[in-house]
């Protein structure tokens, strides 16, 4: 928070911050740990999903007490990485259908009821999952009304051309923006 406040004070224009969760608490996860492969216990609409959605609101509430607001949150950082993650990595696995249901039944309504004007981004994973992921989530009218845009990572971009993923998704859902939210160099050990 002190670093964010310094950055906000130094900026000549407003900074748009977004947050993306890595994992839910271990007691809410199917494997009982914050690390390793696991999903949220139960299914959308239940106490675990509602509680996890309320964590987002509490996060936003606590930062707001320090005059830090978030332009957006993502529903989950790399939701499919949870299926392939190394044993020590903290993540929660979601399929597109699970993310759709969590957004429609839990996270979307919780954000809408909250005092925060924070936008919701979906996917937050590799663009190789587009346009399929968008069709599943945004093809549901309830989920789509809560989602402002799609968050995309770049690590597997060489595998799928942008026309097949980004352009195709934009043509299907022109009212939802596409935003690259994560990238780095040096992640391939062999390069």
Short mmCIF file of C-alpha atoms in Angstrom, two decimals:
data_model
loop_
_atom_site.label_atom_id
_atom_site.label_comp_id
_atom_site.label_asym_id
_atom_site.label_seq_id
_atom_site.Cartn_x
_atom_site.Cartn_y
_atom_site.Cartn_z
CA UNK A 1 0.00 0.00 0.00
CA UNK A 2 2.78 2.54 0.77
CA UNK A 3 4.36 1.84 -2.65
CA UNK A 4 1.03 2.20 -4.43
CA UNK A 5 0.35 5.47 -2.63
CA UNK A 6 3.79 6.77 -3.65
CA UNK A 7 3.21 5.75 -7.28
CA UNK A 8 -0.23 7.35 -7.30
CA UNK A 9 1.18 10.56 -5.82
CA UNK A 10 4.03 10.71 -8.36
CA UNK A 11 1.88 10.04 -11.41
CA UNK A 12 0.87 13.01 -13.55
CA UNK A 13 -2.29 11.18 -14.57
CA UNK A 14 -4.54 8.70 -12.76
CA UNK A 15 -3.22 5.15 -12.55
CA UNK A 16 -5.66 2.35 -13.33
CA UNK A 17 -4.87 -0.54 -11.00
CA UNK A 18 -6.13 -4.08 -11.38
CA UNK A 19 -5.80 -7.09 -9.12
CA UNK A 20 -5.77 -10.79 -9.91
CA UNK A 21 -5.96 -13.59 -7.33
CA UNK A 22 -3.61 -16.55 -7.33
CA UNK A 23 -5.45 -18.75 -4.87
CA UNK A 24 -8.23 -19.01 -2.36
CA UNK A 25 -7.45 -20.01 1.25
CA UNK A 26 -6.62 -23.69 1.67
CA UNK A 27 -9.80 -24.46 3.62
CA UNK A 28 -11.85 -23.43 0.56
CA UNK A 29 -9.90 -25.58 -1.90
CA UNK A 30 -10.48 -29.17 -2.94
CA UNK A 31 -6.95 -30.21 -1.96
CA UNK A 32 -7.02 -28.39 1.40
CA UNK A 33 -3.88 -26.38 0.60
CA UNK A 34 -3.10 -23.06 -1.10
CA UNK A 35 -0.53 -24.87 -3.25
CA UNK A 36 -0.89 -27.46 -5.97
CA UNK A 37 -3.74 -28.64 -8.10
CA UNK A 38 -7.13 -27.78 -6.73
CA UNK A 39 -10.46 -26.10 -7.36
CA UNK A 40 -12.84 -24.29 -5.09
CA UNK A 41 -14.84 -26.83 -3.11
CA UNK A 42 -18.43 -27.36 -4.20
CA UNK A 43 -20.01 -25.52 -7.09
CA UNK A 44 -21.10 -22.02 -8.03
CA UNK A 45 -23.75 -20.57 -5.76
CA UNK A 46 -22.63 -22.50 -2.67
CA UNK A 47 -21.02 -21.20 0.52
CA UNK A 48 -17.45 -21.62 -0.77
CA UNK A 49 -18.06 -19.67 -3.96
CA UNK A 50 -20.03 -16.94 -2.19
CA UNK A 51 -17.31 -16.64 0.46
CA UNK A 52 -14.59 -16.44 -2.19
CA UNK A 53 -16.56 -13.70 -3.99
CA UNK A 54 -16.85 -11.84 -0.69
CA UNK A 55 -13.04 -12.04 -0.31
CA UNK A 56 -12.82 -9.86 -3.42
CA UNK A 57 -15.10 -7.28 -1.82
CA UNK A 58 -13.17 -7.35 1.47
CA UNK A 59 -9.93 -6.89 -0.49
CA UNK A 60 -11.38 -3.83 -2.23
CA UNK A 61 -12.80 -2.53 1.08
CA UNK A 62 -9.44 -2.77 2.86
CA UNK A 63 -7.51 -1.01 0.10
CA UNK A 64 -10.20 1.69 -0.10
CA UNK A 65 -9.56 2.46 3.58
CA UNK A 66 -6.10 3.58 2.41
CA UNK A 67 -7.48 5.56 -0.57
CA UNK A 68 -6.38 2.93 -3.08
CA UNK A 69 -9.06 1.93 -5.55
CA UNK A 70 -8.94 -0.68 -8.28
CA UNK A 71 -10.12 -0.11 -11.80
CA UNK A 72 -10.58 -3.86 -12.31
CA UNK A 73 -10.18 -7.35 -10.87
CA UNK A 74 -9.86 -10.61 -12.72
CA UNK A 75 -11.85 -13.65 -11.69
CA UNK A 76 -8.69 -15.79 -11.44
CA UNK A 77 -5.08 -15.64 -12.57
CA UNK A 78 -4.38 -18.42 -15.10
CA UNK A 79 -7.37 -20.61 -14.24
CA UNK A 80 -6.20 -23.44 -16.50
CA UNK A 81 -2.70 -23.41 -15.02
CA UNK A 82 -4.32 -24.99 -11.98
CA UNK A 83 -4.63 -28.20 -13.95
CA UNK A 84 -0.94 -28.33 -14.91
CA UNK A 85 0.77 -26.48 -12.08
CA UNK A 86 3.90 -27.60 -10.26
CA UNK A 87 3.15 -28.93 -6.76
CA UNK A 88 4.22 -25.74 -4.94
CA UNK A 89 2.40 -23.20 -7.13
CA UNK A 90 -0.61 -21.41 -5.58
CA UNK A 91 -3.53 -21.45 -7.99
CA UNK A 92 -7.21 -22.32 -8.35
CA UNK A 93 -8.31 -24.27 -11.41
CA UNK A 94 -11.43 -23.20 -13.30
CA UNK A 95 -12.82 -24.41 -16.58
CA UNK A 96 -14.57 -21.84 -18.75
CA UNK A 97 -17.95 -23.19 -17.57
CA UNK A 98 -16.89 -23.02 -13.91
CA UNK A 99 -15.67 -19.44 -14.34
CA UNK A 100 -18.91 -18.52 -16.14
CA UNK A 101 -21.00 -19.89 -13.28
CA UNK A 102 -18.84 -18.28 -10.59
CA UNK A 103 -19.14 -14.92 -12.36
CA UNK A 104 -22.89 -15.24 -12.99
CA UNK A 105 -23.90 -16.53 -9.56
CA UNK A 106 -21.30 -15.22 -7.14
CA UNK A 107 -18.60 -12.74 -8.15
CA UNK A 108 -20.63 -10.61 -10.57
CA UNK A 109 -23.53 -10.05 -8.14
CA UNK A 110 -21.14 -9.42 -5.22
CA UNK A 111 -19.30 -6.71 -7.17
CA UNK A 112 -22.57 -5.19 -8.39
CA UNK A 113 -23.91 -4.98 -4.81
CA UNK A 114 -20.68 -3.50 -3.48
CA UNK A 115 -19.93 0.23 -3.29
CA UNK A 116 -16.94 -0.29 -5.61
CA UNK A 117 -17.07 0.63 -9.29
CA UNK A 118 -14.46 -1.99 -10.06
CA UNK A 119 -14.71 -3.70 -13.44
CA UNK A 120 -14.52 -7.47 -13.82
CA UNK A 121 -12.18 -9.15 -16.30
CA UNK A 122 -12.48 -12.79 -17.31
CA UNK A 123 -10.00 -15.44 -18.52
CA UNK A 124 -6.64 -13.86 -17.45
CA UNK A 125 -4.84 -16.72 -19.17
CA UNK A 126 -3.25 -17.54 -22.55
CA UNK A 127 -4.93 -16.27 -25.70
CA UNK A 128 -4.81 -19.82 -27.04
CA UNK A 129 -8.05 -20.31 -25.07
CA UNK A 130 -9.85 -17.76 -27.24
CA UNK A 131 -12.43 -17.57 -28.65
CA UNK A 132 -13.69 -20.73 -26.90
CA UNK A 133 -13.45 -19.29 -23.37
CA UNK A 134 -15.26 -16.12 -24.44
CA UNK A 135 -18.03 -18.12 -26.12
CA UNK A 136 -18.65 -20.09 -22.94
CA UNK A 137 -18.60 -17.14 -20.53
CA UNK A 138 -19.92 -14.28 -22.66
CA UNK A 139 -22.37 -16.55 -24.43
CA UNK A 140 -24.25 -16.55 -21.12
CA UNK A 141 -26.22 -13.30 -20.87
CA UNK A 142 -26.09 -13.22 -17.06
CA UNK A 143 -22.31 -13.65 -16.89
CA UNK A 144 -21.74 -11.29 -19.85
CA UNK A 145 -23.48 -8.37 -18.17
CA UNK A 146 -20.96 -8.47 -15.30
CA UNK A 147 -17.84 -8.75 -17.50
CA UNK A 148 -16.18 -5.61 -18.88
CA UNK A 149 -13.35 -7.29 -20.76
CA UNK A 150 -11.02 -10.20 -21.33
CA UNK A 151 -7.57 -10.39 -19.75
CA UNK A 152 -4.97 -12.20 -21.86
CA UNK A 153 -1.41 -13.49 -21.29
CA UNK A 154 1.19 -13.70 -24.02
CA UNK A 155 3.32 -16.77 -23.23
CA UNK A 156 1.83 -19.08 -25.87
CA UNK A 157 1.18 -16.41 -28.52
CA UNK A 158 3.51 -18.09 -31.03
CA UNK A 159 1.19 -21.11 -31.13
CA UNK A 160 -1.97 -19.36 -32.30
CA UNK A 161 -2.19 -16.36 -34.66
CA UNK A 162 -3.92 -13.22 -33.34
CA UNK A 163 -6.55 -13.44 -36.08
CA UNK A 164 -7.69 -16.83 -34.80
CA UNK A 165 -7.85 -15.69 -31.19
CA UNK A 166 -8.02 -11.94 -30.57
CA UNK A 167 -9.66 -10.87 -33.82
CA UNK A 168 -12.14 -13.75 -33.78
CA UNK A 169 -13.07 -12.95 -30.17
CA UNK A 170 -13.47 -9.23 -30.89
CA UNK A 171 -15.74 -9.99 -33.85
CA UNK A 172 -17.93 -12.20 -31.64
CA UNK A 173 -17.98 -9.83 -28.64
CA UNK A 174 -17.17 -6.27 -29.81
CA UNK A 175 -18.56 -4.69 -26.63
CA UNK A 176 -15.94 -6.41 -24.44
CA UNK A 177 -12.36 -5.14 -24.59
CA UNK A 178 -9.25 -7.32 -24.81
CA UNK A 179 -6.33 -6.40 -22.55
CA UNK A 180 -2.92 -8.02 -22.20
CA UNK A 181 -2.39 -8.32 -18.45
CA UNK A 182 0.73 -10.45 -18.10
CA UNK A 183 3.96 -10.91 -20.01
CA UNK A 184 7.64 -11.40 -19.26
CA UNK A 185 10.83 -12.50 -20.92
CA UNK A 186 13.09 -15.35 -19.89
CA UNK A 187 10.37 -17.73 -18.82
CA UNK A 188 11.51 -20.43 -21.25
CA UNK A 189 14.55 -22.07 -19.70
CA UNK A 190 15.91 -23.25 -23.06
CA UNK A 191 16.16 -19.69 -24.52
#
